[in-house]
Short mmCIF file of C-alpha atoms in Angstrom, two decimals:
data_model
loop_
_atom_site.label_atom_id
_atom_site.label_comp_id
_atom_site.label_asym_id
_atom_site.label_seq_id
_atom_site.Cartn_x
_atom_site.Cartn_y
_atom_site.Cartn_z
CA UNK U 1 -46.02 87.39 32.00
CA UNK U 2 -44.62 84.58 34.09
CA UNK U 3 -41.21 83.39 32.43
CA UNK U 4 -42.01 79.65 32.23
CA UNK U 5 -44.21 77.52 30.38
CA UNK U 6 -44.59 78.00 26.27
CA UNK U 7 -46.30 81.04 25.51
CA UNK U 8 -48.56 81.32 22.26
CA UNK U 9 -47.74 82.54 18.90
CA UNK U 10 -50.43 83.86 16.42
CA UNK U 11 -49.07 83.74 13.00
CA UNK U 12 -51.47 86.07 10.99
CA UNK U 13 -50.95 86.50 7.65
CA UNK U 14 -54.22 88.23 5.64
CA UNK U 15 -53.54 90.27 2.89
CA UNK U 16 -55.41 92.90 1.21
CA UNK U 17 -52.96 93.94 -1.39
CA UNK U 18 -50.03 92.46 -3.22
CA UNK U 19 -49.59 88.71 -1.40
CA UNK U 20 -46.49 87.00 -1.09
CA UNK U 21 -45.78 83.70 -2.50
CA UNK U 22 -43.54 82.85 0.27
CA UNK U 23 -46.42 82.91 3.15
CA UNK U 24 -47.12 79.18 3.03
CA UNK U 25 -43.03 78.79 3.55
CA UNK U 26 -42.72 80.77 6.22
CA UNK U 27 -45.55 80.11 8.16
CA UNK U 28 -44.43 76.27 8.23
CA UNK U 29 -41.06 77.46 9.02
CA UNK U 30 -42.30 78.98 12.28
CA UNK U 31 -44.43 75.87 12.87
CA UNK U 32 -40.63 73.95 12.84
CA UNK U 33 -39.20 76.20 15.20
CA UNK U 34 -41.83 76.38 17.41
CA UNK U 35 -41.82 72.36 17.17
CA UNK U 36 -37.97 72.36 17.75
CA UNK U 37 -37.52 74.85 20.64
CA UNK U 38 -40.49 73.67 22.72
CA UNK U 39 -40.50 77.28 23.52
CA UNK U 40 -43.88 78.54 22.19
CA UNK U 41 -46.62 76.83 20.11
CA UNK U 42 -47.91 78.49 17.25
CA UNK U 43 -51.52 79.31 15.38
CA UNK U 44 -52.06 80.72 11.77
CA UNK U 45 -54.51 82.73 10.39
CA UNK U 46 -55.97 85.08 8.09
CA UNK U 47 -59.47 85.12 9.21
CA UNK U 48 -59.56 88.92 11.49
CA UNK U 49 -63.41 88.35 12.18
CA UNK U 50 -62.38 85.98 14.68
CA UNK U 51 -58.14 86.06 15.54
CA UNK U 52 -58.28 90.08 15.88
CA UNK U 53 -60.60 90.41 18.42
CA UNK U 54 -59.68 91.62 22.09
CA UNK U 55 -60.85 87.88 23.91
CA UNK U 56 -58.89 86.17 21.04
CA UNK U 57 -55.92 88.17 21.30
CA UNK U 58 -55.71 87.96 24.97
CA UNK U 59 -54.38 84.16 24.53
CA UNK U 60 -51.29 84.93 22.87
CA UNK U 61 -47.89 86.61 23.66
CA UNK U 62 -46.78 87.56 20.03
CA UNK U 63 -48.57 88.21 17.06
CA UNK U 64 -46.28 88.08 13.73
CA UNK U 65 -47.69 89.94 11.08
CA UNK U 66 -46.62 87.60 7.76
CA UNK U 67 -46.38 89.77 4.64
CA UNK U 68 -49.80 91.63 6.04
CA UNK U 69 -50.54 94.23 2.94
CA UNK U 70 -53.46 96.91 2.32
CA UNK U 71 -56.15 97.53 4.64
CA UNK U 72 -56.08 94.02 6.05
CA UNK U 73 -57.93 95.26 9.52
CA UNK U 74 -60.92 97.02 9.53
CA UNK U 75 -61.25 99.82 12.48
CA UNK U 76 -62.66 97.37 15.41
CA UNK U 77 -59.95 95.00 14.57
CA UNK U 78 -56.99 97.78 14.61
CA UNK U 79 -58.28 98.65 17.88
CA UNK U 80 -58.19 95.13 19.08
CA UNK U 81 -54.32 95.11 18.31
CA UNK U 82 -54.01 98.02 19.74
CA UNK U 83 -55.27 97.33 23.28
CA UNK U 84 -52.96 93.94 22.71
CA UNK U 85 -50.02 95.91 22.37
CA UNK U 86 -50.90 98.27 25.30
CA UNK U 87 -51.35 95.24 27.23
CA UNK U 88 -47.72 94.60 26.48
CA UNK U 89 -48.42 92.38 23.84
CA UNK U 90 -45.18 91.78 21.15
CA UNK U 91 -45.13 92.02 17.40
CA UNK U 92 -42.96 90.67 14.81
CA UNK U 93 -43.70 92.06 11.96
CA UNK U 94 -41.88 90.59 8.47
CA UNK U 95 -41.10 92.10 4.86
CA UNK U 96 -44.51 93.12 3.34
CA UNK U 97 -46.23 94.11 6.80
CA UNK U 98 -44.89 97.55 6.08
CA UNK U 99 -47.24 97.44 3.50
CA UNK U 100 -50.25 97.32 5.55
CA UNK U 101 -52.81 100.07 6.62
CA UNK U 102 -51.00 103.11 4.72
CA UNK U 103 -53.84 105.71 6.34
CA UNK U 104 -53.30 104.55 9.60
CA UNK U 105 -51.04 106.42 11.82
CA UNK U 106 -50.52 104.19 14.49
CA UNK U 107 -49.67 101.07 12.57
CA UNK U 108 -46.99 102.97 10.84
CA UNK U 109 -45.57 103.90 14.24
CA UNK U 110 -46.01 100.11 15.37
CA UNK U 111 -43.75 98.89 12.37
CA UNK U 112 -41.79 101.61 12.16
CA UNK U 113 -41.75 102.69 8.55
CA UNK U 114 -44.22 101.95 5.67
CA UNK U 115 -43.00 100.61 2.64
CA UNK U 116 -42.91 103.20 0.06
CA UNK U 117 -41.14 100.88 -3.30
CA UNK U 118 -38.32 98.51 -4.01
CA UNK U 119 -36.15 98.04 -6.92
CA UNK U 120 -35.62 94.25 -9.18
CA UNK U 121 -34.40 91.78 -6.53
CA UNK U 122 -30.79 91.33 -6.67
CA UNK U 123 -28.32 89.93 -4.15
CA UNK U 124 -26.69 92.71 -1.63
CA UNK U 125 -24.81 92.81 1.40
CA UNK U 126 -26.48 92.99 4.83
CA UNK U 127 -24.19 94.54 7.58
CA UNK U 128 -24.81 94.72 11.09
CA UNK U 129 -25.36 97.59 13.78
CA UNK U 130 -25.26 97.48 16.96
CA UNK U 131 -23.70 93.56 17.04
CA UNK U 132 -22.90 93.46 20.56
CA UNK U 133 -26.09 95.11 22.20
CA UNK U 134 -29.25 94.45 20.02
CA UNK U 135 -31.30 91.36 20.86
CA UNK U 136 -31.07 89.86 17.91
CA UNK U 137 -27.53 88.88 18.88
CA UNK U 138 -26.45 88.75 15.10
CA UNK U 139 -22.14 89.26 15.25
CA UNK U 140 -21.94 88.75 11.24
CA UNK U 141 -23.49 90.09 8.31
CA UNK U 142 -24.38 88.13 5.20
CA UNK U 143 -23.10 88.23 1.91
CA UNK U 144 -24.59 87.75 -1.50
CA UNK U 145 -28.58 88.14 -0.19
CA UNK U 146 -30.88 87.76 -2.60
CA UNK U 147 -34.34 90.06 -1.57
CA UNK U 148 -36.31 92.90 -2.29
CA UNK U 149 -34.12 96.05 -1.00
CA UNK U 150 -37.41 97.88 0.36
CA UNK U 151 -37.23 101.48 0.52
CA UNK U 152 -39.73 103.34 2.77
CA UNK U 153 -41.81 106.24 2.75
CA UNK U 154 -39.82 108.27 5.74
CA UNK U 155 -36.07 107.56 6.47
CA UNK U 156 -36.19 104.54 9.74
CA UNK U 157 -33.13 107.06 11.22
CA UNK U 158 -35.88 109.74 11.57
CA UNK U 159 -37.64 107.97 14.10
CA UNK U 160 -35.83 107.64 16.97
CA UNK U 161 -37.63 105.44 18.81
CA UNK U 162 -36.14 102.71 16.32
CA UNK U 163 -32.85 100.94 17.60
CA UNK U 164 -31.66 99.61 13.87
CA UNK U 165 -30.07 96.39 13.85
CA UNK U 166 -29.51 95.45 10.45
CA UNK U 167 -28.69 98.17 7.22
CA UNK U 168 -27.96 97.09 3.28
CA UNK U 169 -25.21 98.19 1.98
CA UNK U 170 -26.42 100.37 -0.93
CA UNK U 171 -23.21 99.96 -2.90
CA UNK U 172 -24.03 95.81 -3.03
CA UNK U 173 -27.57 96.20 -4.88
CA UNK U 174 -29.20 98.87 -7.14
CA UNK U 175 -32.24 100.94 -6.20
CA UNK U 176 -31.63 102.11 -3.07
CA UNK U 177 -33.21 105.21 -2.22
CA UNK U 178 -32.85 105.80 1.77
CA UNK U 179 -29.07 107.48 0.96
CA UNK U 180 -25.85 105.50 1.91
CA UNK U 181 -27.38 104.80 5.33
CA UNK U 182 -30.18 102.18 4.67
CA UNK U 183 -31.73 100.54 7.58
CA UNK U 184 -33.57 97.29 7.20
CA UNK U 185 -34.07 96.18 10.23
CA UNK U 186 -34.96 97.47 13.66
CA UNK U 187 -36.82 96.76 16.95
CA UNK U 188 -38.63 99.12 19.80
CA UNK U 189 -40.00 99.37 23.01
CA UNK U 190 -43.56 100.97 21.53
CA UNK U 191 -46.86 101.98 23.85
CA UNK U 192 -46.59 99.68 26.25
CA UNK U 193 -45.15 96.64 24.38
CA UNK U 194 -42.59 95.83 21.83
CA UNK U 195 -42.05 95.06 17.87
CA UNK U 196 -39.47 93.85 15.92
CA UNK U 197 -39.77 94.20 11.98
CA UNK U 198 -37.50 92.76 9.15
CA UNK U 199 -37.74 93.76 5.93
CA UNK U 200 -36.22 90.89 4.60
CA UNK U 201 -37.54 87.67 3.75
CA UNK U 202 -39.52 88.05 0.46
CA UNK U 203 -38.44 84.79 -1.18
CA UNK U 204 -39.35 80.64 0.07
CA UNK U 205 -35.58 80.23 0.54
CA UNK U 206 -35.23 82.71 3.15
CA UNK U 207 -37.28 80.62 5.50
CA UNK U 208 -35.02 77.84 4.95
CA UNK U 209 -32.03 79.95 6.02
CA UNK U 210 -30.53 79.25 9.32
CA UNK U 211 -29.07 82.82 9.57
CA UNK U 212 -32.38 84.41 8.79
CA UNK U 213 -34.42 82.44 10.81
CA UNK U 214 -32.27 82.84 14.12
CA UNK U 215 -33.90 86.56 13.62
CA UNK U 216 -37.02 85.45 13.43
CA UNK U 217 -36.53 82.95 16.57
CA UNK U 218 -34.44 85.83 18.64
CA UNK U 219 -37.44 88.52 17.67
CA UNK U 220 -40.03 86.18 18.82
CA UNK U 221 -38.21 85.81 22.04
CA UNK U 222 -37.83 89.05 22.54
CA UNK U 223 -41.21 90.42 21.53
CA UNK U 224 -42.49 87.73 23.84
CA UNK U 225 -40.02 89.04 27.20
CA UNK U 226 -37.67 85.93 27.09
CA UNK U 227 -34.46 85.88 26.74
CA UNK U 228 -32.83 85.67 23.03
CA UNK U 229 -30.35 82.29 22.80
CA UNK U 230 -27.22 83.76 21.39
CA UNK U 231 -26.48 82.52 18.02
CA UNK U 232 -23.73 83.64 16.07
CA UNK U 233 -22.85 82.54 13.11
CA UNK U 234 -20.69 82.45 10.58
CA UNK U 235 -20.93 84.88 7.32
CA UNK U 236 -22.17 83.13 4.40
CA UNK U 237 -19.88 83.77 1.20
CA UNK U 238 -21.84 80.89 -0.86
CA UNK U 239 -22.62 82.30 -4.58
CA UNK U 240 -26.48 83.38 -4.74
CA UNK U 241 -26.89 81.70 -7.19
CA UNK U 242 -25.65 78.05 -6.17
CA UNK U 243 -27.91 78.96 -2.39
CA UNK U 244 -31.28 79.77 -4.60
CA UNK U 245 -31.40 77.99 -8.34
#
Protein backbone atom coordinates (compact mmCIF):
# COMPACT_ATOMS: atom_id res chain seq x y z
CA UNK A 1 0.00 0.00 0.00
CA UNK A 2 1.26 3.27 -1.39
CA UNK A 3 1.71 5.80 1.64
CA UNK A 4 -0.31 8.71 0.18
CA UNK A 5 -3.74 9.44 -0.55
CA UNK A 6 -6.69 8.57 2.25
CA UNK A 7 -7.11 5.04 2.57
CA UNK A 8 -10.67 3.51 3.48
CA UNK A 9 -12.08 2.61 6.74
CA UNK A 10 -14.96 0.02 7.14
CA UNK A 11 -16.59 0.54 10.41
CA UNK A 12 -18.59 -2.77 10.95
CA UNK A 13 -20.47 -3.12 13.77
CA UNK A 14 -23.21 -6.32 13.59
CA UNK A 15 -23.97 -7.97 16.56
CA UNK A 16 -25.30 -11.27 17.31
CA UNK A 17 -25.26 -11.22 21.03
CA UNK A 18 -25.34 -8.66 23.78
CA UNK A 19 -25.19 -5.03 21.69
CA UNK A 20 -23.74 -2.05 22.97
CA UNK A 21 -25.54 1.10 23.47
CA UNK A 22 -22.55 3.08 22.71
CA UNK A 23 -22.24 1.87 18.84
CA UNK A 24 -24.14 4.81 17.38
CA UNK A 25 -21.45 7.11 19.54
CA UNK A 26 -18.65 5.69 18.42
CA UNK A 27 -19.23 5.06 15.04
CA UNK A 28 -19.94 8.98 14.59
CA UNK A 29 -16.91 9.56 16.55
CA UNK A 30 -14.79 7.86 13.90
CA UNK A 31 -16.82 9.64 11.20
CA UNK A 32 -15.27 13.10 13.11
CA UNK A 33 -11.90 11.95 13.03
CA UNK A 34 -11.87 10.70 9.82
CA UNK A 35 -13.53 14.24 8.83
CA UNK A 36 -10.80 16.08 10.90
CA UNK A 37 -7.56 14.28 9.87
CA UNK A 38 -8.32 14.07 6.14
CA UNK A 39 -6.42 10.94 6.62
CA UNK A 40 -8.93 8.16 5.74
CA UNK A 41 -12.68 8.24 4.95
CA UNK A 42 -14.86 5.99 6.63
CA UNK A 43 -18.05 3.45 5.85
CA UNK A 44 -20.39 1.72 8.47
CA UNK A 45 -22.08 -1.29 8.44
CA UNK A 46 -23.72 -4.20 9.81
CA UNK A 47 -25.02 -5.80 6.77
CA UNK A 48 -22.05 -9.04 6.20
CA UNK A 49 -24.10 -10.30 3.07
CA UNK A 50 -22.60 -7.56 1.28
CA UNK A 51 -19.41 -5.59 3.43
CA UNK A 52 -17.76 -9.17 4.27
CA UNK A 53 -17.24 -10.39 1.07
CA UNK A 54 -13.65 -10.78 -0.58
CA UNK A 55 -14.47 -7.92 -3.70
CA UNK A 56 -15.94 -5.68 -0.91
CA UNK A 57 -13.22 -6.03 1.40
CA UNK A 58 -10.59 -5.50 -1.11
CA UNK A 59 -11.51 -1.57 -1.05
CA UNK A 60 -10.53 -0.90 2.35
CA UNK A 61 -7.30 -0.74 4.47
CA UNK A 62 -8.83 -1.29 8.02
CA UNK A 63 -11.75 -2.90 9.16
CA UNK A 64 -12.77 -1.93 12.95
CA UNK A 65 -14.80 -4.41 14.45
CA UNK A 66 -17.36 -2.06 16.81
CA UNK A 67 -18.60 -4.06 19.79
CA UNK A 68 -18.99 -7.22 17.15
CA UNK A 69 -20.64 -10.05 19.62
CA UNK A 70 -21.84 -13.82 18.94
CA UNK A 71 -21.61 -15.47 15.75
CA UNK A 72 -21.88 -12.26 13.78
CA UNK A 73 -20.09 -14.00 10.50
CA UNK A 74 -21.23 -16.94 9.07
CA UNK A 75 -18.30 -19.37 7.59
CA UNK A 76 -18.00 -17.68 3.89
CA UNK A 77 -17.85 -14.38 5.54
CA UNK A 78 -14.99 -15.43 8.23
CA UNK A 79 -13.14 -16.60 5.35
CA UNK A 80 -13.55 -13.37 3.53
CA UNK A 81 -11.77 -11.58 6.57
CA UNK A 82 -9.49 -13.91 6.60
CA UNK A 83 -8.02 -13.67 3.09
CA UNK A 84 -8.29 -9.63 3.99
CA UNK A 85 -6.01 -10.02 6.71
CA UNK A 86 -3.60 -12.31 4.75
CA UNK A 87 -3.64 -9.72 2.22
CA UNK A 88 -2.22 -7.51 4.90
CA UNK A 89 -5.34 -6.06 5.67
CA UNK A 90 -5.50 -4.19 9.48
CA UNK A 91 -8.01 -4.62 12.24
CA UNK A 92 -9.04 -2.58 15.08
CA UNK A 93 -10.97 -4.35 17.02
CA UNK A 94 -12.88 -2.42 20.23
CA UNK A 95 -14.39 -3.62 23.73
CA UNK A 96 -17.13 -6.22 22.90
CA UNK A 97 -15.37 -7.67 19.63
CA UNK A 98 -13.78 -10.12 22.00
CA UNK A 99 -17.06 -11.30 22.28
CA UNK A 100 -17.47 -12.47 18.85
CA UNK A 101 -17.24 -16.02 17.24
CA UNK A 102 -16.35 -17.97 20.64
CA UNK A 103 -15.95 -21.49 18.42
CA UNK A 104 -13.77 -20.00 16.12
CA UNK A 105 -10.14 -20.44 16.56
CA UNK A 106 -8.77 -18.06 14.35
CA UNK A 107 -10.77 -15.04 15.36
CA UNK A 108 -9.67 -15.57 18.86
CA UNK A 109 -6.07 -15.50 17.64
CA UNK A 110 -6.96 -12.29 15.45
CA UNK A 111 -8.16 -10.35 18.69
CA UNK A 112 -6.11 -11.84 20.89
CA UNK A 113 -8.23 -13.02 23.78
CA UNK A 114 -12.02 -13.71 24.00
CA UNK A 115 -13.92 -12.16 26.54
CA UNK A 116 -14.72 -14.56 29.18
CA UNK A 117 -16.89 -11.91 32.02
CA UNK A 118 -16.57 -8.55 33.65
CA UNK A 119 -17.48 -7.31 36.97
CA UNK A 120 -20.16 -3.87 37.81
CA UNK A 121 -18.49 -0.95 36.00
CA UNK A 122 -16.58 1.13 38.30
CA UNK A 123 -13.83 3.68 37.71
CA UNK A 124 -10.04 2.17 37.79
CA UNK A 125 -6.73 3.16 36.89
CA UNK A 126 -5.25 2.44 33.44
CA UNK A 127 -1.36 2.33 33.42
CA UNK A 128 0.81 2.11 30.59
CA UNK A 129 3.45 -0.50 29.17
CA UNK A 130 5.70 -0.14 26.95
CA UNK A 131 5.24 4.04 26.76
CA UNK A 132 8.16 4.74 24.77
CA UNK A 133 8.01 1.90 22.03
CA UNK A 134 4.31 0.85 21.34
CA UNK A 135 2.52 2.67 18.53
CA UNK A 136 0.02 3.90 20.32
CA UNK A 137 2.47 6.49 21.63
CA UNK A 138 0.41 6.86 24.97
CA UNK A 139 3.31 8.44 27.78
CA UNK A 140 0.42 8.72 30.61
CA UNK A 141 -2.08 6.62 32.06
CA UNK A 142 -5.54 7.73 33.11
CA UNK A 143 -7.05 8.02 36.29
CA UNK A 144 -10.53 7.53 37.61
CA UNK A 145 -11.87 5.40 34.22
CA UNK A 146 -15.10 4.49 34.33
CA UNK A 147 -15.60 0.92 32.04
CA UNK A 148 -16.23 -2.56 32.10
CA UNK A 149 -12.83 -4.22 33.52
CA UNK A 150 -13.17 -7.28 30.96
CA UNK A 151 -11.61 -10.35 32.02
CA UNK A 152 -10.84 -13.02 29.35
CA UNK A 153 -11.02 -16.55 28.87
CA UNK A 154 -6.96 -17.21 28.63
CA UNK A 155 -4.45 -14.78 30.32
CA UNK A 156 -3.34 -11.96 27.06
CA UNK A 157 0.49 -12.65 28.72
CA UNK A 158 0.07 -16.28 27.47
CA UNK A 159 0.14 -15.37 24.04
CA UNK A 160 3.13 -14.05 23.08
CA UNK A 161 2.51 -12.83 19.98
CA UNK A 162 0.63 -9.90 21.91
CA UNK A 163 2.86 -6.71 22.61
CA UNK A 164 0.46 -5.23 25.64
CA UNK A 165 0.21 -1.65 25.73
CA UNK A 166 -2.21 -0.78 28.22
CA UNK A 167 -2.97 -3.00 31.83
CA UNK A 168 -5.71 -1.96 34.77
CA UNK A 169 -4.56 -1.73 37.79
CA UNK A 170 -6.52 -4.41 39.69
CA UNK A 171 -6.13 -2.67 43.03
CA UNK A 172 -8.26 0.59 41.39
CA UNK A 173 -11.55 -1.54 40.53
CA UNK A 174 -13.13 -4.80 41.85
CA UNK A 175 -13.53 -7.98 39.83
CA UNK A 176 -10.52 -8.53 38.35
CA UNK A 177 -9.71 -11.94 37.63
CA UNK A 178 -6.47 -12.03 35.21
CA UNK A 179 -4.13 -11.79 38.71
CA UNK A 180 -2.26 -8.47 39.55
CA UNK A 181 -1.03 -8.35 35.93
CA UNK A 182 -4.17 -7.40 33.83
CA UNK A 183 -3.67 -6.49 30.29
CA UNK A 184 -6.26 -4.51 28.44
CA UNK A 185 -4.84 -3.57 25.65
CA UNK A 186 -2.48 -4.90 23.03
CA UNK A 187 -1.55 -4.93 19.30
CA UNK A 188 0.25 -7.67 16.80
CA UNK A 189 1.77 -8.32 13.72
CA UNK A 190 -0.82 -11.50 12.94
CA UNK A 191 -0.80 -13.79 9.46
CA UNK A 192 0.19 -11.47 7.27
CA UNK A 193 -1.39 -8.25 8.64
CA UNK A 194 -1.95 -6.49 11.85
CA UNK A 195 -4.70 -5.82 14.78
CA UNK A 196 -4.96 -3.67 17.47
CA UNK A 197 -7.79 -4.38 20.16
CA UNK A 198 -8.95 -2.24 23.21
CA UNK A 199 -10.98 -3.44 25.62
CA UNK A 200 -12.07 -0.29 26.71
CA UNK A 201 -14.68 1.88 25.52
CA UNK A 202 -18.05 0.40 26.68
CA UNK A 203 -19.77 3.67 27.59
CA UNK A 204 -20.99 6.98 24.91
CA UNK A 205 -18.54 9.13 26.89
CA UNK A 206 -15.56 7.29 25.99
CA UNK A 207 -15.92 8.32 22.40
CA UNK A 208 -15.99 11.80 23.45
CA UNK A 209 -12.64 11.41 25.23
CA UNK A 210 -9.67 12.94 23.65
CA UNK A 211 -7.28 10.49 25.46
CA UNK A 212 -9.24 7.49 24.34
CA UNK A 213 -9.78 8.40 21.02
CA UNK A 214 -6.00 9.27 20.18
CA UNK A 215 -5.94 5.21 20.57
CA UNK A 216 -8.38 4.71 18.37
CA UNK A 217 -6.80 7.34 15.74
CA UNK A 218 -3.01 5.93 16.46
CA UNK A 219 -4.50 2.09 16.00
CA UNK A 220 -6.12 3.01 12.83
CA UNK A 221 -2.89 4.40 11.62
CA UNK A 222 -1.10 1.76 12.45
CA UNK A 223 -3.34 -1.10 11.39
CA UNK A 224 -3.49 0.81 8.14
CA UNK A 225 0.85 1.05 7.74
CA UNK A 226 1.03 4.87 8.43
CA UNK A 227 2.70 6.40 10.74
CA UNK A 228 1.00 7.11 14.35
CA UNK A 229 1.07 11.23 15.13
CA UNK A 230 2.51 11.32 18.57
CA UNK A 231 0.12 12.53 21.07
CA UNK A 232 0.83 12.71 24.54
CA UNK A 233 -1.14 13.89 26.89
CA UNK A 234 -1.65 14.81 30.05
CA UNK A 235 -3.18 12.35 32.90
CA UNK A 236 -6.64 13.12 33.65
CA UNK A 237 -7.27 13.42 37.58
CA UNK A 238 -10.98 14.90 36.93
CA UNK A 239 -13.55 13.05 39.47
CA UNK A 240 -15.59 10.28 37.41
CA UNK A 241 -18.19 11.41 38.38
CA UNK A 242 -18.09 15.27 37.41
CA UNK A 243 -16.45 13.66 33.54
CA UNK A 244 -19.73 11.22 33.16
CA UNK A 245 -23.10 12.48 35.21
Amino acid sequence: MENSGPFRVLVFSKTSAYRHDSIPAAIKAIEALATSMKLFVVDASEDAGNAMTPSSLAQYAVIVLLHCSGDFLDTAQVDALQQFVRSGGGVVAIHGAAAGLYDNQWYGALIGAHFDMHPDPEPGRVQVEQAEESMLNVASGRENWKDEWYNFRSHPRDNKNLKVLLRGDTTSYHGGKMGEDHPIAWYQEFDGGRSFYTALGHFDEAYADEWYMDQIKNGILWAAKRQPQISRPQPDTTDAAQRFY
